[in-house]
Short mmCIF file of N, CA, C and O in Angstrom, two decimals:
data_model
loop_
_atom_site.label_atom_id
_atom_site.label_comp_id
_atom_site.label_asym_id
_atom_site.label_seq_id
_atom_site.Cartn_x
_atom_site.Cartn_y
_atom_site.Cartn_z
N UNK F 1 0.82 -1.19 0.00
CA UNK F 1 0.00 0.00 0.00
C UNK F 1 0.86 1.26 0.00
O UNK F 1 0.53 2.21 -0.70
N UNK F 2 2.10 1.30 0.86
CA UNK F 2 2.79 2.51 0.92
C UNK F 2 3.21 2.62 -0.96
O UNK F 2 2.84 3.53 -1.70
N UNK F 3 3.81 1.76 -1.25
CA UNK F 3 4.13 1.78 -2.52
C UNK F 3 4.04 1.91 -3.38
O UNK F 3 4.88 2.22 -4.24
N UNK F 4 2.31 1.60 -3.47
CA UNK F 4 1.30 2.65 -4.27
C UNK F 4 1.18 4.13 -4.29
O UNK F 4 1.03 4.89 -5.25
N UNK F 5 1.29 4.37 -3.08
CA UNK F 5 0.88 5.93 -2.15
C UNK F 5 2.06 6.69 -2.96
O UNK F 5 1.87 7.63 -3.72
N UNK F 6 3.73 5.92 -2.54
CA UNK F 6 4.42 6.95 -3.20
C UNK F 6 4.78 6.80 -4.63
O UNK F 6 5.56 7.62 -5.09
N UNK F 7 4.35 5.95 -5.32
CA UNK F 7 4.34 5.52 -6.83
C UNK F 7 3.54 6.79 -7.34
O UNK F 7 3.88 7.39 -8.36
N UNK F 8 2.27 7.23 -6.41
CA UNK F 8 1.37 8.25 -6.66
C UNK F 8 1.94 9.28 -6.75
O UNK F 8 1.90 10.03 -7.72
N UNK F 9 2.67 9.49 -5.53
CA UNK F 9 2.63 10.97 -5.49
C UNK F 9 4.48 11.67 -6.33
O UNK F 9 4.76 12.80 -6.71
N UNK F 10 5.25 10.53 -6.32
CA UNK F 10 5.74 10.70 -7.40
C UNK F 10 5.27 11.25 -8.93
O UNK F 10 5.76 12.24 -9.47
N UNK F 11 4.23 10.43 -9.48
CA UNK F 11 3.62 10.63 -10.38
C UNK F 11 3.16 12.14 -10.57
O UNK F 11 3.47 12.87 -11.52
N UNK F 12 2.28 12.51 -9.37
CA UNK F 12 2.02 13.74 -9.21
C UNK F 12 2.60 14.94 -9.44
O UNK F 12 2.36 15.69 -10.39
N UNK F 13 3.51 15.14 -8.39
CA UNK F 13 4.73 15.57 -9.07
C UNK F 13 5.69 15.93 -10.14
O UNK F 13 5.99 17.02 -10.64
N UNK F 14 6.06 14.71 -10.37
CA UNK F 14 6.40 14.97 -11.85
C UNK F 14 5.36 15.74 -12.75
O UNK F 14 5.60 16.87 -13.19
N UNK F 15 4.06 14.96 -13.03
CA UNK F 15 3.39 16.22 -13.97
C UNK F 15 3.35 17.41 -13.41
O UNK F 15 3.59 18.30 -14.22
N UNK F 16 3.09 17.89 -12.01
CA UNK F 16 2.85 18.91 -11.99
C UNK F 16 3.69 20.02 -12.40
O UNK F 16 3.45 21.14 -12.86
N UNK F 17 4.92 19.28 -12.04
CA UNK F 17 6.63 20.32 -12.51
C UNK F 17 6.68 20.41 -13.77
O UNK F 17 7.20 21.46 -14.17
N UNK F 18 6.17 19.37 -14.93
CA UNK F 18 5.72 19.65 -16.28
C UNK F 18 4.74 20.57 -16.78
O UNK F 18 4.49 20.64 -17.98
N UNK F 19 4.18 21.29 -15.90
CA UNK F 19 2.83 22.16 -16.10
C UNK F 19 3.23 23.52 -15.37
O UNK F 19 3.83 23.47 -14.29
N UNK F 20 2.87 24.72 -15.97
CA UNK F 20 3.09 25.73 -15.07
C UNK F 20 1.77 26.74 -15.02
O UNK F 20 0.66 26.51 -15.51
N UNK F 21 2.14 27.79 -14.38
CA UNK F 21 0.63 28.44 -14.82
C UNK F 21 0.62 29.38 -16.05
O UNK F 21 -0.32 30.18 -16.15
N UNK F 22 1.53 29.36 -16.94
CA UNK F 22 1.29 30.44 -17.73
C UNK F 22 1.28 29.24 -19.15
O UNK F 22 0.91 29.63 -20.26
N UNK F 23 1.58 28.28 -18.99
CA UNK F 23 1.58 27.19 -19.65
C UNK F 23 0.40 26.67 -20.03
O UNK F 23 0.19 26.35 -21.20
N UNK F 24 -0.97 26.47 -18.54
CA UNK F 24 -1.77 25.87 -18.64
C UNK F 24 -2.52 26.67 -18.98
O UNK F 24 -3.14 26.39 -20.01
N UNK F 25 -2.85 28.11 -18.25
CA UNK F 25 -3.58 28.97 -17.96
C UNK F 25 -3.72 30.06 -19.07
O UNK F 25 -4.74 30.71 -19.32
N UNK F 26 -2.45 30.14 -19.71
CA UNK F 26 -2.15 31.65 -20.83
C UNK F 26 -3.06 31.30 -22.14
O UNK F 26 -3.64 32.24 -22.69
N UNK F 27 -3.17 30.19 -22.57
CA UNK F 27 -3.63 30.42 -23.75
C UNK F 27 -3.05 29.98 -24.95
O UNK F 27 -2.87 28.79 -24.72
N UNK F 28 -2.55 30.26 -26.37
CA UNK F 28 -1.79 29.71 -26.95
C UNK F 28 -0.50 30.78 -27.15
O UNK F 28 -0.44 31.99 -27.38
N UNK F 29 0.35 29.85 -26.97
CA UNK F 29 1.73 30.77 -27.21
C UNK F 29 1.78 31.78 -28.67
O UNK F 29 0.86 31.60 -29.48
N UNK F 30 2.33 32.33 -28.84
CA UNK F 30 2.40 33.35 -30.24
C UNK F 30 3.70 33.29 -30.66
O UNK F 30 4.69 33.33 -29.94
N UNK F 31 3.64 33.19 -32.09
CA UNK F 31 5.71 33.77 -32.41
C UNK F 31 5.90 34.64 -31.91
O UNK F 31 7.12 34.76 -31.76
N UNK F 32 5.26 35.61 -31.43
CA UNK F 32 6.21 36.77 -30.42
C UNK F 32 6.85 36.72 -29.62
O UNK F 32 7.91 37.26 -29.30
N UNK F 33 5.36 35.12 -28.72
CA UNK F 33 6.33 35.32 -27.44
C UNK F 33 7.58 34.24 -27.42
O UNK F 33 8.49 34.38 -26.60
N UNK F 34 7.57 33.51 -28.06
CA UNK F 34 8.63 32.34 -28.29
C UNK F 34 9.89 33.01 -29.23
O UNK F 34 10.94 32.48 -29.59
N UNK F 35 9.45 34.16 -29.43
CA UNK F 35 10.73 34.91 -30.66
C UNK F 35 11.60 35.77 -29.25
O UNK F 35 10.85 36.39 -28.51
N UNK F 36 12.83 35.79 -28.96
CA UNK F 36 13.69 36.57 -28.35
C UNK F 36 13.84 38.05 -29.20
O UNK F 36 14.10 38.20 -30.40
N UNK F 37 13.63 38.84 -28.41
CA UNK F 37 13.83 40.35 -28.86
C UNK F 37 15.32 40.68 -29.56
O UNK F 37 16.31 40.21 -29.00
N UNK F 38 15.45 41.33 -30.54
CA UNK F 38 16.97 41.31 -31.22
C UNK F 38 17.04 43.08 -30.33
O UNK F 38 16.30 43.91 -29.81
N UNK F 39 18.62 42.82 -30.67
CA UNK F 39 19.33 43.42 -30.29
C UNK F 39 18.43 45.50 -30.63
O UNK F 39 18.06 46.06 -31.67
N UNK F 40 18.43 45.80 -29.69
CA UNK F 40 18.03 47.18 -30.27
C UNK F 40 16.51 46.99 -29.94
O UNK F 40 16.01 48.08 -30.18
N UNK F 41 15.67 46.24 -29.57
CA UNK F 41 14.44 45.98 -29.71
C UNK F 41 14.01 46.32 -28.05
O UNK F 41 14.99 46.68 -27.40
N UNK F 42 12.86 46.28 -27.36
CA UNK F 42 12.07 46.61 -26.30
C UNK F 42 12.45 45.04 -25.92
O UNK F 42 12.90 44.29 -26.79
N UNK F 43 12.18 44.47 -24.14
CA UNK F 43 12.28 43.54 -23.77
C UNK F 43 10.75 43.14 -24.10
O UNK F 43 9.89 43.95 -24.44
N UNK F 44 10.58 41.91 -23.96
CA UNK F 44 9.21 41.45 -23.84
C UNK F 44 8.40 41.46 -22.21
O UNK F 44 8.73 40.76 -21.26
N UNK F 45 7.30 42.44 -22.23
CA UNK F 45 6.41 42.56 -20.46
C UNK F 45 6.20 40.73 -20.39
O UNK F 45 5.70 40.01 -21.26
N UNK F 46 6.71 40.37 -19.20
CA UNK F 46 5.75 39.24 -18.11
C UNK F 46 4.54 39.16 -17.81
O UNK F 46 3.85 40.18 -17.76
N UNK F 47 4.11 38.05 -17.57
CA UNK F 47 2.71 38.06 -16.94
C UNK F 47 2.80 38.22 -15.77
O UNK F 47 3.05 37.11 -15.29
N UNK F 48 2.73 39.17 -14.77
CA UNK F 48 2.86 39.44 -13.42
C UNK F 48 2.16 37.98 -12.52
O UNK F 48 2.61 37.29 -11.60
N UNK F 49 0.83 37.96 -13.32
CA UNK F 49 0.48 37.16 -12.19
C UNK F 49 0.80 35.78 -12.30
O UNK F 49 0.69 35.11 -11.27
N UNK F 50 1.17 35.25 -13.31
CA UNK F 50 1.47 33.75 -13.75
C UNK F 50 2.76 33.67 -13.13
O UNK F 50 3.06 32.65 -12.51
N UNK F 51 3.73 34.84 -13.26
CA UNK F 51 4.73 34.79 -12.81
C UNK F 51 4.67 34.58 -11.03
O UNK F 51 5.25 33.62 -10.55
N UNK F 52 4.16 35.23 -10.43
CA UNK F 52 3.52 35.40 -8.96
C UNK F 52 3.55 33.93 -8.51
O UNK F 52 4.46 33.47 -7.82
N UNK F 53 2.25 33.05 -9.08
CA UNK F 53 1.63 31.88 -9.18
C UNK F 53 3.01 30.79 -9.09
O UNK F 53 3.26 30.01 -8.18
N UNK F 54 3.58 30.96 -10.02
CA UNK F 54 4.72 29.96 -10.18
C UNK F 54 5.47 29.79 -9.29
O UNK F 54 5.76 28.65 -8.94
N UNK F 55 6.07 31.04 -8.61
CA UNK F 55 6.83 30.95 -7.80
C UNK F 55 6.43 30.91 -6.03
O UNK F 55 7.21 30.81 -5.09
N UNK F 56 4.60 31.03 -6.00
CA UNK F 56 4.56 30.62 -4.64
C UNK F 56 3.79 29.11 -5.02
O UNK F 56 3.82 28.22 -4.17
N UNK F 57 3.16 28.90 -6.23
CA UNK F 57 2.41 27.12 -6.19
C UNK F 57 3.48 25.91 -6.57
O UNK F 57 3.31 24.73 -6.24
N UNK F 58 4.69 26.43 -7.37
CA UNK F 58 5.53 25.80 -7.99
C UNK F 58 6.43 26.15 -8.61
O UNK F 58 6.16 26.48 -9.76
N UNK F 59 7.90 26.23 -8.15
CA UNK F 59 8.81 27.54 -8.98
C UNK F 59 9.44 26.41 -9.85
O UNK F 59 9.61 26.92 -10.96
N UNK F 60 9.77 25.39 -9.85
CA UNK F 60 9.88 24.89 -11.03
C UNK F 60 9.43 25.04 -12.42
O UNK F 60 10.10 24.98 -13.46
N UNK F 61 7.34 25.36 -12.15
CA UNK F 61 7.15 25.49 -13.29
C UNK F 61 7.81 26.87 -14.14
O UNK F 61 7.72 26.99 -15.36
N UNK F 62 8.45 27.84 -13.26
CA UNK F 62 9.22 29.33 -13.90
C UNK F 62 9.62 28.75 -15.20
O UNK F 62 9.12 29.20 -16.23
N UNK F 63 10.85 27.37 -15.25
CA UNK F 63 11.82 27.23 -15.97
C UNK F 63 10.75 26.38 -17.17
O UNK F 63 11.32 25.66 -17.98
N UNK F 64 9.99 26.44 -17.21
CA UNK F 64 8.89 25.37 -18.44
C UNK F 64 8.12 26.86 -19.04
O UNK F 64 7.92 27.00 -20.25
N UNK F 65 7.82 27.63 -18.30
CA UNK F 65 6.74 28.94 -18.78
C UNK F 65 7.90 29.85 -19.40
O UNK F 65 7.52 30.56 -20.34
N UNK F 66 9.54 29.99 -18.97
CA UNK F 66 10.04 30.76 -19.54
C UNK F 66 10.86 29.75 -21.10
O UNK F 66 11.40 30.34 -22.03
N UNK F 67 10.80 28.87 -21.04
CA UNK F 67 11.29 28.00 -22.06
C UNK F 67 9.99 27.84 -23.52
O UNK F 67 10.18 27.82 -24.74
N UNK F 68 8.89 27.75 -22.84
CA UNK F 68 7.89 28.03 -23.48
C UNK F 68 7.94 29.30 -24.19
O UNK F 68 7.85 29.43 -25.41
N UNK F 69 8.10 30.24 -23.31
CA UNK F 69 7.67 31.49 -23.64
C UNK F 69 6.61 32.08 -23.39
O UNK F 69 6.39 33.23 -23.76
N UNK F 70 5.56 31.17 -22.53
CA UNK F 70 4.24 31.10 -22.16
C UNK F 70 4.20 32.30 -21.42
O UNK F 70 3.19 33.00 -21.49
N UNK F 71 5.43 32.74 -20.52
CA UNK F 71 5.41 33.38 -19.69
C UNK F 71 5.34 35.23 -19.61
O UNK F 71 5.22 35.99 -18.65
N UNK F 72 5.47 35.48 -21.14
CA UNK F 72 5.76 36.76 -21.43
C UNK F 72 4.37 37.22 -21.94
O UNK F 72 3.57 36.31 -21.72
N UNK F 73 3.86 38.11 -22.45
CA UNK F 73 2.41 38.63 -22.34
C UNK F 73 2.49 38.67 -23.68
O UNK F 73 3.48 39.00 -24.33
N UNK F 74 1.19 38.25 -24.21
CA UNK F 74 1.20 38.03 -26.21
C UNK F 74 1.36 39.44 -26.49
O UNK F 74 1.13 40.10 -25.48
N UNK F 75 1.67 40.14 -27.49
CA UNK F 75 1.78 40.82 -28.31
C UNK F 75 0.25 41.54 -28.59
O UNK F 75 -0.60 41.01 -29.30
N UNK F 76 0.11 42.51 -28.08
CA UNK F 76 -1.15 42.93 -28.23
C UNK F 76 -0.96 44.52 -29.01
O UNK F 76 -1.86 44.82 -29.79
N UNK F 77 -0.26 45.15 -28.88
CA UNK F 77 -0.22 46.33 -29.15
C UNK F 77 -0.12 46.45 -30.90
O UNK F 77 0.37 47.44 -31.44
N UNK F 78 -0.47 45.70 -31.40
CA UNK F 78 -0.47 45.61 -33.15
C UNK F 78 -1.34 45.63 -33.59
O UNK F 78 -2.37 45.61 -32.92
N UNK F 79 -1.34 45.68 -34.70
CA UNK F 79 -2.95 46.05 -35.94
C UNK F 79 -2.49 44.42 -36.66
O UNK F 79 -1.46 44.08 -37.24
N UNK F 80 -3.49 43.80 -36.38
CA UNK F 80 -3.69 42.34 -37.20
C UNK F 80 -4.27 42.34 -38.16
O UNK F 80 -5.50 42.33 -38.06
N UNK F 81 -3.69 42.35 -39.41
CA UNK F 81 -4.66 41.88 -40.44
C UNK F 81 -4.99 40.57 -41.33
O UNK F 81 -3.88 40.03 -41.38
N UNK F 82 -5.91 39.71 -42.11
CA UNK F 82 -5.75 39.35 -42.32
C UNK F 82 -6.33 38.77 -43.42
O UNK F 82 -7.56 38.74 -43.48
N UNK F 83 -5.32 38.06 -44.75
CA UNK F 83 -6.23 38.44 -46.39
C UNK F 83 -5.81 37.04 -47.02
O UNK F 83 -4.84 36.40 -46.61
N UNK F 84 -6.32 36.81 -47.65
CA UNK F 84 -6.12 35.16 -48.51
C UNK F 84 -5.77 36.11 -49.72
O UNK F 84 -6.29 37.14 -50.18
N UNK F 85 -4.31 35.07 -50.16
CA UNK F 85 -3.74 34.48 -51.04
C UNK F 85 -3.62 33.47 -51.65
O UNK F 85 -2.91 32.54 -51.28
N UNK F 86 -4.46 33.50 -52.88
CA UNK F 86 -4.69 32.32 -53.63
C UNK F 86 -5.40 31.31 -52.52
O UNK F 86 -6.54 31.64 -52.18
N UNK F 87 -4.90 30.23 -51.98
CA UNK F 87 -5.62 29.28 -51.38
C UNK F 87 -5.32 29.64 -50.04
O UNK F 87 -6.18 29.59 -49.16
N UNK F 88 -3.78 30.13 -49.75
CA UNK F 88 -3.43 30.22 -48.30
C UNK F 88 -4.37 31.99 -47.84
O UNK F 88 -4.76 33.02 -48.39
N UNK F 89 -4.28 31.12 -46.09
CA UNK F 89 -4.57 32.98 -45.65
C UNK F 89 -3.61 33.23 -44.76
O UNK F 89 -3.16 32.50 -43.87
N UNK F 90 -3.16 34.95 -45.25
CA UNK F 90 -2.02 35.06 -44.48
C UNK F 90 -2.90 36.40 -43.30
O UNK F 90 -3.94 37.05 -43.36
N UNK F 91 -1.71 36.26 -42.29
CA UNK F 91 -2.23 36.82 -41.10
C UNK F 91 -0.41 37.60 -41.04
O UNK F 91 0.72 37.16 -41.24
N UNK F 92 -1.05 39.05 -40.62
CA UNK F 92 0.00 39.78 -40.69
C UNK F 92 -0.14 40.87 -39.30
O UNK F 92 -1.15 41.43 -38.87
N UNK F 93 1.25 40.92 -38.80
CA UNK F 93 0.92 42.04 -37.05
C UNK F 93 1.66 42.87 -37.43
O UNK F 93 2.88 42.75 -37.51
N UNK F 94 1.12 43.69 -37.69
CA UNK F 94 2.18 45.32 -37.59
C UNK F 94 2.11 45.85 -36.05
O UNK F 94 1.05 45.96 -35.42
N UNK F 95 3.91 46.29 -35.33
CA UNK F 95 3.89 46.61 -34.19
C UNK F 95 4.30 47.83 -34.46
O UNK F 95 5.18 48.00 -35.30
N UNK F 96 3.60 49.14 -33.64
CA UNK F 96 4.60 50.05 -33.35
C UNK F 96 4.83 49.69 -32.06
O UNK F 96 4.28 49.06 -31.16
N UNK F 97 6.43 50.70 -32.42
CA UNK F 97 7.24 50.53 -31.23
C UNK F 97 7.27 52.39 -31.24
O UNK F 97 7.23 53.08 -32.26
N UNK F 98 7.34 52.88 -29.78
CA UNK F 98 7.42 54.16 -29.21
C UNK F 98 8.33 54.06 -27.92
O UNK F 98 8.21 53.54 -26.81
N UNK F 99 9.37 54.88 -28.62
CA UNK F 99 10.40 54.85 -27.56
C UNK F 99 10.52 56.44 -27.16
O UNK F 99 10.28 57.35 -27.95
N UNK F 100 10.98 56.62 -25.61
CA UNK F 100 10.91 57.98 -25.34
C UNK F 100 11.88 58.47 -25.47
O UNK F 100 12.73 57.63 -25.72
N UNK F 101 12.46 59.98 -25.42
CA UNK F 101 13.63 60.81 -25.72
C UNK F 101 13.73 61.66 -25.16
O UNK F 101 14.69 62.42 -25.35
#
């Protein structure tokens, strides 16, 4: 019986350190947020609270939400458009960027 118990909670475990909250909770990742900012570019904002979450329910999951990319906030500040070509449809994000001086 014990052997079961910790066969379990092994189990447990393990998925749970496979799961984070910005992972489960965010939604679908975007090429934005999985794209690293180049050189000269704005950092990418966090999710404050996923970030929060992780590190008091499970700070392991940090290193899965930042590998993901789950963890950084989608790309919202763009004009999405989007138009078919021939058979394909393409989807296009124009960002401004506003930097101060």
């Amino acid at each position: 019986m014990k052997k079961i118990i910790l066969q379990a909670l092994v189990v447990t475990i393990m998925i749970s350190s496979l799961s984070s909250c910005a992972t489960v909770f965010g939604g679908k990742v975007t090429q934005a947020q999985r794209t690293p900012p180049k050189a000269g570019e704005p950092t990418r904002p966090i999710r404050a609270v996923a970030l929060i979450a992780d590190i008091v329910l499970f700070w392991p999951g940090l290193i899965v939400d930042f590998a993901t990319g789950a963890i950084y906030k989608p790309e919202g500040n763009g004009t999405v458009t989007t138009e078919e070509v021939g058979t394909k449809t393409v989807t296009t994000t124009v960002t401004t960027v506003t930097t101060a001086q």
